[in-house]
Structures are given as C-alpha cells and as structure tokens.
Amino acid sequence: MAHTFRRCSLALIFIIMWLLIKAKIDECKKGDVTVKPSRVILLGSTVNISCSLKPREGCLSYSRRNKLILYKFDRRINFHHGHSLNAQVTGLPLGTTLFVCKLACINSNEIQICGAEILVGVAPEQPQNLSCIQKGEQGTVACTWERGQDTHLYTEYTLQLSGPKNLTWQKQCKDHYCDYLDFGINLTPESPESNFTAKVTAVNSLGSSSSFPSTFTFLDIVRPLPPWDVRIKFQKASSMSRCTLYWRDEGLVLLNRLRYRPSNSRHWNMVNVTEAKGRHDLLDLKPFTEYEFQISSKLHLYKGSWSDWSETLRAQTPEEEPTGMLDVWYMKRHIDYNRQQISLFWKNLSVSEARGKILHYQVTLQELTGGKVMTQNITGHTSWTTVISRTGNWAVAVSAANSKGSSLPTRINIMNLCEAGLLAPRQVSANSESMGNILVTWQPPRKGLSAVQEYVVEWRQLHPGDDTQIPLNWLRSPPYNVSALISENIKPYTCYEIRVYALSEDQGGCSSILGNSKHKAPLSGPHINAITEEKGSILISWNSIPVQEQMGCLLHYRIYWKERDSNSQPQLCEIPYRVSQNSHPINSLQPRVTYVLWMTALTAAGESSQGNEREFCLQGEDTAALGQAPDRLAHA
C-alpha cells in the first residue's frame, strides 16, 4: 500500500514538472540553447551550456548592450554581454534540472530566449531475485524482481520467457518503478518436468543490465489456490471429541497441512497429510471448546510452494460428561437447642472439568445413623442452605450436571469444625503482601499433628451483624504446609475474618484472626448514642463505624473525656476492638462535674478523627440516668 502510494506521488510530481517546463520553455524564436555532450548525463558528469541569439533578435541599439543571463531554475548562475554565452556546469543532482537563457536590455524587462532540461541519472543495476509464480492451475504466470537503486531516468523493463520447442513470450513495462509483469499465459501440467527460463532486462539512456536467468518447471512455480468449502463433522457416538474435516482442493494437489487450535490459544497444532482427498480425521480435541481450523495445499512433496491458508473455520466441539469433583465447604449455625442451620458452598468446575455448560447441581443430604436419604435438591446456584436436627450424624453429597451427565459426587461428613481444641492451629498471623494479597501463616497444633489430613483457610469480609449474605472464600492446603497466600476477592482497605481449620478424619480444630491487604486510619470515629449512669459509674454506648469508613481492621477504640470548658489534656481509655462490642463502662468520673466525651478508632495505620461529642454530669446514686443532653458537633 505504501509502495503504491509512493509510486503515484512521484509520477504526479514528474507530470507537474513536465508541464511547468513546457510552460517555461518558449518555442525559442529569439535564440537557441545547446547542451554538450548530452541532455541526459551520468551523475557526476560536467555539461557545457551555450546560449546564442538569432540575427536581429538582440537589443535594438548597439550589440554590446545585449546582456545574456543563464538561470538554473530561478537562480542566476552566469551572464555575458554579446550575442552568445557559454557556461560549464558541474555537480548537478539526480533528476531533472531546468536551465533558461534570458536577454536583458536597458530600461526593459528580461526577455526569455530559450531553455533546456538536463536529466541526471544512473544506468540500471542488474535486476535481482527474479521469481515467477502461477496462482492456481488455471492462473497466469507472473514474475517479480528487485530493481535496485532508482535510475531517475525513463527506464524500460523487458521480461522474456523461453520454453520447450523454442517457444518465447515477451512482455514490456515502461513504468518508471516497474518490478512486476504478468505474461497472461497459463502453464499446463501436460509436461510437468519441462523447463522454462525467465529473464528481465532493464534499459535506459545510460546503459542496460539483465538479471540472471531463472529456470523452473510447472511444479516449481504453480502455487495451488487455498482450499475452499472447509467443513467439519463431529462423531456423535464417540467417547471423546473426534471429528472429520472436509474441504475442496484443485485436482493436482498431493499434500495438505492442517493447523488447528482453541480460539483462545496462540499455539497451533500442525498435521501433514498426503493424498487426503479432501478429508482428515482429528482425535482428542477438548470437549465444549471453540477451535479454529485452517488448511493449505501443495502439488509435490519436494517442489513448489504451499498455497495460502484457507479461510478460518470456527467450530465448537460437543459437550461431554463432567470430570473431576466439586470443592465443597460448609458452615454450621445453631438456631435453638434442637435445630441447626447448614450452609453448603462449592466452587465452579474448571472449563476442562465441566466439559460443557453446567445446568444444575444436585445436593443430597443423608442421616448416617438410619441410612435414609432425607433431602434431595436441585439448584442452579453454588450454595445451598437447610435446617437439620442437632442430633444424629449427617453427610452431604454434591455433584454438577451438564446435558451429557453428572460429575462424581463430592461427599463430606458434617461435623463441628472447631470442636477439637487439641487440633487448633497455633500462632495464626495475617500479613499484607500487596494490594490484593494476604499471607496467612500458622504453627501446627501441639497435639494430634499426625491426625491432621489437611488445612482449610477460610476468609470472608468482616461485617458486624448478619453476615449470611457475605461471600465465603476458602482454599485447601496439605498437612505439611503452614502458610497460604489468599488473593481471591481480596480488596484493599477492607477487613477480613480469617479462619484456619485443621481437619482429621472425623473432627476439626480452628483458630481465627483479622487481616487486611492494605489499611489506613479510619475516616470517622464511633458515634456515641447513649450515656447511662449505673451505681456511681457510666456506661457509654455507641454505633459501629460504617464498614466502608473503617479502612482496614480496627485494633482499638479510645474513649476521651475532660471537664467542660477545661484546657487540660483529656483523659482516655483504650479498649481492644471486638466485633460485637458496642458499650463500655467508665468509673473514674467525679460526681456533679460536667464532662465532654468522644471516641476514636484505630487501625495499624493510625487514629481516626473524633466522633460526636456528648456532655454528661454524674449525679450520684440518687440519679439513675442522664437526661437527653443535646449532641455537640465533633471537632477535627
């Protein structure tokens, strides 16, 4: 594209220059301009330019008044008084240079006498890399070559092809940038081993040069057309994704190569086949996967060139029965003395395991003591919740189903995951690794280490109150690992409750910790909603800081107080943060003194601004509670 644009642009420039030259050069009625040795010269040559007036074409008065001036384009380069002027010119650039001779008389404008254009160029270089091709059995022979450097002169190219029985074809190209010619003839396969010889010759005013001959046969230069009408058929009765690829080819094709890949892959699988006759079987394709298929053709095992690749065929392999097993986890919640809520969670199968679109999941709940199936449920979600008795031994099985069948069920026994204190992991810690990762480490339990079959690290966003709707995440770790990097659904400035479970065959122990991947000081402090007096002390109650303003895991609350209108430093009480705590007693206030109280919260990154201020006066034992004093705006 860029090459074609350059050729058109240069051709347009050449035409415009030619029109300008024709417009500037008059018919030379008043004189002549001669150039020696020639108006077409080799780069670096010297030329002599002469300008002479015809009789009675000078100035009207004495001839010495004639002043002849020689211009190179619009720049004056020489002048002489008299009827003629001679100038020697060197160092002309490649291309066309215009010289104009003018006559200057006293008290009159310059008169154009005549002009000449001098073309500077080079002889053509030997054309290189001559190659010929015939596209398709019914195509025509076309050849390309490399011209070498630009000659800057009109150059003619002649392409000649010689064949058996002294047959000769010839084609000429008069384009300044010619490097391609089509003979318009078709070579036929009657004599596939017959030799043909091509040669290209470049000629201009300064010389000529011919390429080395290029000799070839029909099989050497005929490039088949790309295969067409590519189709695929999947074998329904196959236990694996097998298919047959069909296509159409030209009649003389002997060899094909096939390439295929999943649409989301960069790597091609290649297959070479001989005498395929337009079909080939492919084995072991991944089920329920979109593939891309392309085919190329060749006439001979060793001669000639491959066709272009066919248009891409895209097709999806059929579904097959899922493989693998679901990763299932669960939570228990006591409802009352004889009922408990069981919440099951499971992760999606990978694409390679699902082998199709998962339509639903089947959950089976069984009471092991009686061996009776209590509940069977079909759900399209990846969680399921039910209420069961707190007595008995319970087990669940979960499997995934697509249109071809179901995966093997994952079976788990429901037990108290934190019941065995001896199995509880020790020294659990959670440290930020980066914006979206938390490194959880622990030490094995002191006793029962040999019974540990695996660890499960569970985490969910800390949400005071009802957390049944908060997504649960988990990963499994072998018993020899004592660390895990958690990253799934981890957001910065968010606190997570992290539990590490050590599981044996029939019991478990757990430890928990709070952790975040990134933190900063909370955006606000707790809001004090009530202060009550109880037997000489006060009980402060507050509203929790909104989760989105905590900016990480809270470590402490601070309660500040000082006497109203006092300039002294406030006293404070620091309370370790607990999720469910929203009140705390203070017993160091003096009776009948009005105090101002406020609260802040702290993360590992720092302390929040203060919350609202409340005034309180401890009345003594005669007064049970504070009247509702108005809040004062919090100070930064």
XYZ file of C-alpha atoms in Angstrom:
636
model
C 0.000 0.000 0.000
C 2.744 2.454 0.993
C 4.801 1.426 -2.060
C 1.845 2.075 -4.429
C 1.205 5.489 -2.848
C 4.885 6.444 -3.306
C 4.795 5.452 -6.965
C 1.647 7.508 -7.601
C 3.071 10.543 -5.778
C 6.344 10.501 -7.736
C 4.503 10.064 -11.025
C 2.317 13.074 -10.207
C 5.387 15.174 -9.385
C 7.002 14.168 -12.702
C 3.890 15.247 -14.649
C 3.670 18.583 -12.846
C 7.379 19.311 -13.507
C 6.953 18.420 -17.158
C 4.009 20.798 -17.512
C 5.956 23.575 -15.817
C 8.952 23.008 -18.092
C 6.770 23.059 -21.196
C 5.170 26.260 -19.991
C 8.511 27.939 -19.246
C 10.333 26.900 -22.419
C 9.138 29.031 -25.286
C 9.457 27.959 -28.867
C 12.955 29.506 -28.861
C 12.103 32.051 -31.577
C 14.770 34.506 -30.429
C 17.673 32.117 -29.934
C 18.914 28.651 -29.074
C 20.321 26.743 -26.083
C 22.609 23.797 -26.738
C 23.906 21.231 -24.225
C 27.001 19.112 -24.715
C 27.769 16.245 -24.539
C 24.053 15.392 -23.997
C 20.914 16.470 -22.218
C 20.930 13.106 -20.401
C 24.077 12.637 -18.328
C 25.550 10.310 -15.733
C 25.635 11.522 -12.151
C 28.877 13.477 -11.583
C 29.350 14.483 -15.234
C 30.078 18.019 -16.486
C 27.977 19.746 -19.171
C 28.610 22.792 -21.341
C 25.594 25.012 -21.921
C 25.601 27.581 -24.770
C 23.030 30.294 -25.422
C 23.057 32.328 -28.690
C 20.773 34.960 -30.214
C 19.388 34.652 -33.700
C 20.199 37.535 -36.161
C 18.438 40.799 -35.395
C 16.948 39.388 -32.169
C 19.141 41.394 -29.773
C 18.616 44.813 -28.259
C 17.714 47.489 -30.847
C 20.809 49.610 -30.251
C 24.464 48.579 -30.216
C 25.015 44.847 -29.806
C 27.271 45.295 -26.817
C 24.155 46.377 -24.989
C 22.923 42.735 -25.195
C 23.182 41.035 -21.792
C 22.540 37.299 -21.841
C 21.742 35.725 -18.469
C 21.656 31.977 -17.654
C 19.273 30.789 -14.932
C 19.232 27.434 -13.133
C 15.561 27.205 -12.285
C 15.024 30.717 -10.835
C 18.614 31.350 -9.706
C 21.030 33.383 -11.887
C 24.291 31.451 -12.403
C 26.056 33.298 -15.316
C 25.799 36.282 -17.651
C 27.657 37.762 -20.688
C 27.438 40.866 -22.925
C 27.154 39.993 -26.587
C 25.278 37.613 -28.906
C 26.278 34.359 -27.122
C 27.032 32.883 -23.682
C 28.922 29.749 -22.683
C 28.860 28.132 -19.224
C 30.288 24.943 -17.774
C 28.094 23.338 -15.117
C 29.068 20.590 -12.630
C 27.587 18.914 -9.580
C 24.052 18.562 -10.898
C 21.761 16.469 -8.624
C 19.837 13.386 -9.629
C 16.666 14.164 -11.514
C 15.720 16.997 -13.871
C 17.290 20.470 -13.751
C 15.857 23.349 -15.827
C 18.141 25.987 -17.396
C 16.711 29.151 -19.006
C 18.570 31.821 -21.032
C 17.224 35.387 -20.932
C 18.081 38.698 -22.622
C 18.302 41.905 -20.581
C 18.134 45.273 -22.402
C 18.431 48.707 -20.838
C 15.199 50.078 -19.454
C 13.181 46.935 -20.275
C 12.183 43.661 -18.669
C 14.175 40.465 -19.236
C 13.116 38.528 -22.327
C 13.159 34.698 -22.344
C 15.300 33.380 -25.196
C 15.275 29.598 -24.802
C 15.752 26.828 -22.230
C 16.862 23.248 -21.782
C 16.191 20.494 -19.271
C 19.073 18.265 -18.245
C 18.337 14.817 -16.849
C 20.866 13.360 -14.395
C 20.662 9.669 -13.553
C 22.461 6.335 -13.447
C 22.489 3.217 -15.536
C 20.137 0.482 -14.282
C 21.528 -2.034 -11.833
C 21.222 -5.720 -12.509
C 17.719 -6.873 -11.505
C 17.931 -9.292 -8.582
C 15.865 -12.138 -7.130
C 13.746 -12.780 -10.188
C 10.957 -15.197 -9.262
C 7.839 -16.349 -11.071
C 4.610 -17.862 -9.847
C 1.344 -19.127 -11.273
C -1.529 -18.908 -8.789
C -3.696 -21.951 -9.299
C -3.794 -24.463 -12.096
C -5.831 -22.019 -14.212
C -3.860 -18.903 -13.297
C -1.294 -16.984 -15.358
C 2.471 -16.699 -14.993
C 3.623 -13.507 -13.278
C 7.159 -12.532 -12.246
C 8.629 -10.102 -9.744
C 12.149 -8.775 -9.239
C 14.142 -6.187 -7.308
C 15.079 -3.179 -9.473
C 17.933 -1.907 -7.370
C 18.516 1.806 -6.873
C 16.323 4.334 -8.658
C 17.820 5.414 -12.010
C 15.939 8.775 -12.011
C 15.548 8.272 -15.763
C 12.978 6.744 -18.037
C 13.790 3.025 -17.843
C 12.183 0.217 -19.792
C 11.957 -3.363 -18.497
C 11.554 -6.337 -20.782
C 10.569 -9.723 -19.341
C 11.236 -12.753 -21.512
C 10.140 -16.363 -21.007
C 11.538 -19.240 -23.045
C 10.006 -22.703 -23.066
C 10.100 -26.047 -24.830
C 10.082 -26.183 -28.644
C 11.706 -22.735 -28.833
C 8.564 -21.029 -27.606
C 9.185 -17.475 -26.406
C 6.961 -14.964 -24.665
C 7.847 -11.324 -24.028
C 6.267 -8.510 -22.065
C 7.440 -4.913 -21.640
C 6.899 -2.431 -18.866
C 7.513 1.293 -19.331
C 6.554 2.231 -15.788
C 9.361 4.128 -14.028
C 9.014 1.822 -10.995
C 8.307 -1.458 -12.775
C 9.091 -4.613 -10.741
C 6.173 -6.880 -11.728
C 4.841 -8.244 -15.013
C 2.171 -10.810 -15.832
C 2.674 -12.746 -19.072
C -1.028 -13.538 -19.251
C -0.262 -17.145 -20.229
C -1.139 -20.365 -18.416
C 1.312 -23.231 -17.950
C -0.401 -26.603 -18.141
C 0.591 -29.878 -16.461
C 0.960 -31.889 -19.699
C 4.750 -31.769 -19.274
C 5.265 -31.069 -15.567
C 9.045 -31.568 -15.772
C 9.603 -29.288 -18.836
C 11.960 -26.388 -18.181
C 11.113 -22.728 -18.615
C 13.607 -19.850 -18.353
C 12.762 -16.262 -17.429
C 14.983 -13.199 -17.723
C 14.359 -9.479 -17.195
C 16.378 -6.688 -18.877
C 16.421 -3.009 -17.833
C 17.387 -0.329 -20.421
C 17.717 3.460 -20.221
C 19.745 6.191 -21.956
C 22.854 5.416 -19.915
C 23.012 1.642 -20.273
C 21.324 -1.703 -19.754
C 21.524 -4.706 -17.449
C 19.956 -8.181 -17.372
C 19.131 -10.452 -14.488
C 20.491 -13.937 -14.108
C 18.196 -16.441 -15.825
C 15.630 -18.168 -13.620
C 14.829 -21.728 -14.708
C 11.812 -23.622 -13.371
C 9.203 -26.259 -14.166
C 5.417 -26.292 -13.923
C 5.617 -27.920 -10.478
C 8.103 -25.315 -9.279
C 6.004 -22.225 -9.876
C 2.372 -23.304 -9.659
C 1.035 -22.394 -6.227
C -2.354 -24.017 -5.593
C -5.324 -21.938 -4.681
C -6.222 -22.087 -0.965
C -8.622 -24.941 -0.124
C -12.262 -23.882 -0.010
C -15.606 -25.113 1.287
C -13.997 -26.203 4.587
C -16.479 -28.097 6.799
C -16.386 -30.206 9.952
C -18.460 -33.123 11.210
C -18.372 -34.395 14.797
C -18.902 -38.069 15.525
C -21.861 -38.319 17.903
C -21.130 -41.855 19.135
C -17.540 -41.050 20.123
C -16.469 -41.149 23.763
C -14.002 -38.367 23.001
C -14.169 -35.312 20.772
C -13.376 -36.774 17.365
C -14.191 -35.039 14.128
C -13.702 -35.268 10.387
C -12.535 -32.206 8.492
C -13.697 -31.861 4.864
C -12.558 -29.442 2.154
C -12.208 -28.999 -1.602
C -8.914 -28.681 -3.486
C -7.579 -28.302 -7.008
C -7.194 -31.596 -8.865
C -3.391 -31.950 -8.792
C -2.941 -31.369 -5.045
C -0.890 -34.146 -3.429
C -0.043 -32.794 0.028
C -2.017 -30.905 2.677
C -1.125 -29.430 6.000
C -3.730 -28.729 8.652
C -3.448 -26.494 11.638
C -5.930 -26.098 14.491
C -6.063 -24.536 17.944
C -8.525 -23.440 20.633
C -9.724 -19.941 19.777
C -8.168 -18.524 22.947
C -4.723 -20.042 22.252
C -1.759 -18.732 20.252
C -0.183 -22.126 19.642
C -1.164 -24.091 16.513
C -1.236 -27.883 16.290
C 0.138 -28.950 12.869
C -0.675 -32.090 10.860
C 0.778 -33.042 7.447
C -1.238 -35.457 5.320
C -0.575 -36.972 1.879
C -3.289 -37.786 -0.640
C -6.007 -36.814 1.829
C -8.557 -36.362 -0.984
C -10.320 -33.591 0.891
C -10.851 -35.201 4.322
C -8.959 -35.993 7.511
C -9.873 -37.275 10.992
C -8.759 -35.352 14.083
C -8.640 -37.026 17.502
C -8.535 -35.954 21.151
C -9.987 -32.482 20.784
C -11.086 -30.870 24.027
C -14.870 -31.089 24.548
C -17.038 -27.969 24.586
C -14.202 -25.856 23.152
C -14.254 -23.493 20.187
C -11.492 -24.350 17.709
C -10.047 -22.622 14.652
C -9.128 -24.751 11.602
C -7.081 -23.823 8.500
C -5.753 -25.891 5.581
C -3.006 -25.332 2.995
C -2.144 -27.321 -0.155
C 0.891 -28.292 -2.254
C 1.313 -30.084 -5.607
C 4.516 -32.004 -4.866
C 6.340 -33.332 -1.821
C 9.596 -31.524 -2.608
C 8.867 -28.985 -5.364
C 6.778 -25.873 -5.467
C 5.289 -23.826 -2.671
C 2.403 -24.091 -0.269
C -0.847 -22.327 -1.020
C -2.091 -19.580 1.210
C -4.066 -20.765 4.223
C -7.762 -21.307 3.718
C -10.301 -19.058 5.368
C -10.579 -19.867 9.063
C -13.291 -22.299 10.091
C -14.517 -21.871 13.668
C -16.490 -24.632 15.338
C -17.258 -25.749 18.883
C -16.766 -29.361 19.930
C -19.736 -31.124 21.591
C -20.255 -31.413 25.335
C -19.166 -34.464 27.306
C -19.899 -35.704 30.808
C -18.159 -33.632 33.533
C -14.993 -34.939 35.108
C -13.400 -34.089 38.420
C -15.228 -33.377 41.670
C -16.584 -30.214 43.238
C -14.670 -28.495 46.051
C -17.349 -28.302 48.789
C -17.211 -26.428 52.104
C -19.801 -25.662 54.729
C -20.771 -23.595 57.779
C -22.880 -24.514 60.807
C -25.059 -22.105 62.780
C -27.022 -23.014 65.927
C -30.664 -21.941 65.814
C -32.006 -23.370 69.084
C -31.485 -26.350 71.390
C -32.507 -28.947 68.795
C -32.013 -27.274 65.377
C -29.011 -26.089 63.377
C -28.577 -24.364 60.024
C -26.192 -25.911 57.489
C -24.903 -23.706 54.638
C -23.081 -25.511 51.820
C -20.776 -23.773 49.356
C -18.901 -25.116 46.335
C -16.634 -23.786 43.629
C -17.331 -23.972 39.902
C -15.630 -26.743 37.988
C -12.880 -25.577 35.656
C -13.700 -25.421 31.944
C -11.716 -28.592 31.315
C -13.612 -30.389 34.115
C -17.099 -29.069 33.283
C -16.755 -30.134 29.609
C -19.999 -28.299 28.861
C -22.467 -25.822 30.310
C -23.352 -26.773 33.905
C -27.146 -26.800 34.059
C -27.624 -27.501 37.761
C -26.198 -29.056 40.909
C -27.679 -31.965 42.824
C -27.428 -31.890 46.631
C -28.220 -34.986 48.700
C -28.480 -34.780 52.499
C -28.374 -38.049 54.465
C -28.653 -39.036 58.113
C -25.980 -41.722 58.508
C -27.346 -43.452 61.580
C -30.558 -44.506 59.902
C -29.043 -44.541 56.408
C -32.069 -42.775 54.999
C -31.896 -40.021 52.374
C -33.635 -37.087 53.962
C -33.353 -34.402 51.296
C -32.558 -34.191 47.624
C -32.365 -30.780 45.999
C -31.621 -29.395 42.536
C -30.190 -25.854 42.405
C -28.591 -23.610 39.836
C -26.574 -21.751 42.489
C -23.214 -22.589 44.063
C -24.626 -22.601 47.599
C -27.480 -24.246 49.478
C -28.831 -23.781 52.986
C -31.096 -26.024 55.045
C -32.097 -26.602 58.678
C -31.500 -30.007 60.287
C -31.599 -31.567 63.733
C -28.623 -31.077 66.048
C -28.705 -34.775 66.820
C -27.541 -37.560 64.530
C -24.658 -37.906 62.100
C -25.181 -36.089 58.801
C -23.461 -36.287 55.411
C -23.976 -34.464 52.125
C -23.091 -35.239 48.521
C -22.923 -32.576 45.761
C -22.475 -33.155 42.013
C -22.599 -30.973 38.874
C -24.625 -31.856 35.758
C -24.495 -30.777 32.100
C -26.510 -32.067 29.136
C -24.396 -35.243 28.923
C -24.355 -36.355 32.558
C -23.116 -35.633 36.081
C -19.750 -35.422 37.801
C -18.816 -37.824 40.567
C -20.374 -36.587 43.825
C -18.266 -34.944 46.496
C -19.179 -36.471 49.861
C -18.463 -34.789 53.218
C -19.480 -35.576 56.775
C -20.972 -32.664 58.714
C -19.051 -32.165 61.957
C -18.228 -29.389 64.395
C -15.232 -27.824 62.670
C -13.885 -26.197 65.825
C -14.788 -28.792 68.417
C -11.347 -30.397 68.898
C -9.263 -27.834 70.768
C -6.151 -30.015 70.529
C -6.304 -29.701 66.721
C -6.485 -25.893 66.714
C -3.590 -24.337 64.706
C -1.350 -22.070 66.799
C 0.132 -18.595 66.337
C -2.030 -17.677 63.356
C -0.943 -14.415 61.704
C -2.120 -12.444 58.680
C 0.241 -10.023 56.938
C -0.295 -7.808 53.922
C 1.787 -8.909 50.916
C 0.471 -6.452 48.330
C -2.664 -4.566 47.324
C -4.663 -7.772 46.750
C -2.894 -10.471 48.784
C -2.737 -11.544 52.419
C -0.163 -14.075 53.667
C -1.623 -16.303 56.380
C 0.823 -18.332 58.491
C 0.336 -20.673 61.445
C 2.018 -23.308 63.561
C 0.739 -26.903 63.681
C -1.290 -27.996 66.714
C 0.812 -29.203 69.640
C -1.064 -32.495 69.858
C -2.745 -34.586 67.213
C -0.377 -33.377 64.485
C -0.196 -36.828 62.913
C -4.002 -36.896 62.631
C -4.168 -33.707 60.512
C -5.150 -34.620 56.962
C -5.406 -31.096 55.569
C -5.758 -27.438 56.482
C -8.542 -25.223 55.185
C -8.064 -21.445 55.173
C -11.403 -19.616 55.088
C -11.986 -15.886 54.778
C -14.897 -13.522 54.375
C -15.345 -9.794 54.686
C -15.904 -8.744 58.297
C -19.465 -7.485 58.615
C -20.875 -6.878 62.124
C -24.370 -8.246 62.478
C -25.934 -10.656 59.981
C -23.188 -11.969 57.682
C -25.175 -14.721 55.972
C -25.083 -12.837 52.661
C -21.341 -12.166 52.717
C -19.491 -14.375 50.158
C -17.361 -17.127 51.670
C -13.937 -17.988 50.250
C -11.623 -20.861 51.078
C -8.607 -22.827 49.921
C -7.159 -26.159 50.936
C -3.565 -26.812 51.974
C -1.739 -30.113 52.559
C -0.746 -31.016 56.146
C 2.936 -30.204 55.585
C 2.196 -26.560 54.654
C 1.916 -23.916 57.360
C 1.201 -20.869 55.175
C -1.182 -19.780 52.423
C -1.382 -16.707 50.193
C -5.008 -15.667 49.801
C -5.969 -13.369 46.932
C -9.444 -14.306 45.719
C -11.948 -11.482 46.334
C -9.418 -9.522 48.436
C -9.972 -5.748 48.304
C -7.786 -3.024 49.849
C -8.937 -1.126 52.952
C -11.256 -3.994 53.876
C -11.053 -6.193 56.969
C -11.437 -9.953 56.623
C -12.204 -12.575 59.237
C -9.755 -15.404 58.555
C -10.058 -18.907 59.999
C -7.555 -21.736 59.731
C -9.025 -25.223 60.229
C -7.016 -28.379 60.927
C -9.102 -31.373 59.834
C -8.682 -35.014 60.715
C -10.903 -37.849 59.546
C -13.787 -37.148 61.934
C -13.036 -33.917 63.801
C -11.538 -30.462 63.426
C -9.977 -27.576 65.303
C -9.786 -23.919 64.286
C -8.196 -20.560 65.090
C -9.144 -17.144 63.720
C -7.614 -13.724 63.122
C -8.475 -10.473 61.372
C -6.419 -9.310 58.392
C -6.325 -6.794 55.533
C -4.209 -6.313 52.417
C -3.928 -2.516 52.807
C -5.048 -0.125 55.536
C -5.093 3.489 56.653
C -6.604 5.464 59.514
C -10.427 5.199 59.748
C -12.355 8.021 58.115
C -14.512 8.677 61.195
C -14.852 7.808 64.875
C -17.685 5.913 66.596
C -20.926 7.785 67.223
C -21.908 7.852 70.937
C -25.658 7.260 71.065
C -26.232 6.998 74.829
C -24.586 7.511 78.235
C -26.254 5.985 81.299
C -25.380 6.111 84.987
C -25.057 2.850 86.918
C -24.073 2.871 90.625
C -21.521 5.641 90.500
C -20.120 4.839 87.045
C -21.314 5.450 83.498
C -21.950 3.110 80.575
C -21.115 4.537 77.144
C -22.905 3.023 74.118
C -22.012 3.744 70.505
C -22.850 2.899 66.924
C -20.249 0.983 64.929
C -18.291 2.811 62.260
C -19.735 2.010 58.803
C -17.722 -0.750 57.160
C -16.756 1.448 54.198
C -15.222 4.022 56.601
C -13.157 1.600 58.726
C -10.356 1.428 56.068
C -8.988 -1.874 57.339
C -9.101 -3.917 60.538
C -9.859 -1.939 63.689
C -7.489 -2.658 66.591
C -8.743 -0.376 69.386
C -11.393 2.103 70.433
C -10.437 5.143 72.523
C -12.844 6.960 74.821
C -11.765 10.532 75.669
C -13.213 12.798 78.375
C -12.421 16.089 80.044
C -14.197 18.687 82.133
C -16.290 21.088 80.132
C -14.541 24.409 79.379
C -11.233 22.994 80.620
C -7.995 23.497 78.681
C -6.303 20.485 80.219
C -5.426 17.390 78.221
C -8.272 14.856 78.093
C -8.081 11.521 79.818
C -8.582 8.397 77.752
C -9.415 4.728 77.994
C -8.251 2.333 75.242
C -10.408 -0.734 74.558
C -9.347 -3.688 72.382
C -11.682 -3.981 69.387
C -14.221 -6.794 69.421
C -16.741 -7.225 66.628
C -19.826 -7.471 68.808
C -18.895 -4.831 71.397
C -20.779 -1.510 71.374
C -20.643 -0.344 75.031
C -18.088 0.121 77.803
C -18.175 1.363 81.453
C -16.160 4.310 82.823
C -15.879 4.654 86.641
C -13.352 7.473 87.109
C -15.677 10.480 86.650
C -16.333 12.880 89.575
C -19.926 13.470 90.686
C -21.635 16.764 89.778
C -18.962 17.678 87.248
C -19.972 18.155 83.619
C -17.743 16.240 81.236
C -17.381 16.216 77.466
C -16.827 12.736 75.976
C -15.971 11.498 72.472
C -14.487 8.420 70.810
C -11.975 7.485 68.105
C -10.965 4.232 66.411
C -7.508 2.953 65.426
C -6.102 0.681 62.743
C -2.448 -0.268 62.372
C -2.066 2.842 60.184
C -3.317 5.371 62.699
C -6.174 7.011 64.588
C -9.433 8.340 63.161
C -10.798 11.804 63.680
C -13.044 12.104 66.733
C -16.698 11.164 66.615
C -19.535 13.232 68.056
C -19.197 14.872 71.484
C -21.596 14.182 74.351
C -21.872 16.054 77.686
C -22.583 14.182 80.893
C -22.796 15.048 84.571
C -22.619 12.197 87.063
C -25.368 12.968 89.602
C -24.529 10.283 92.163
C -26.595 7.417 93.492
C -29.822 9.429 93.558
C -29.966 9.714 89.787
C -30.366 6.644 87.603
C -29.838 8.060 84.156
C -28.891 11.127 82.221
C -31.473 13.329 80.660
C -31.054 13.618 76.949
C -28.422 16.340 76.527
C -28.003 17.640 73.006
C -25.007 16.403 70.995
C -22.294 18.858 70.075
C -20.603 18.776 66.715
C -17.376 16.737 66.679
C -14.107 18.606 66.458
C -11.473 17.576 63.912
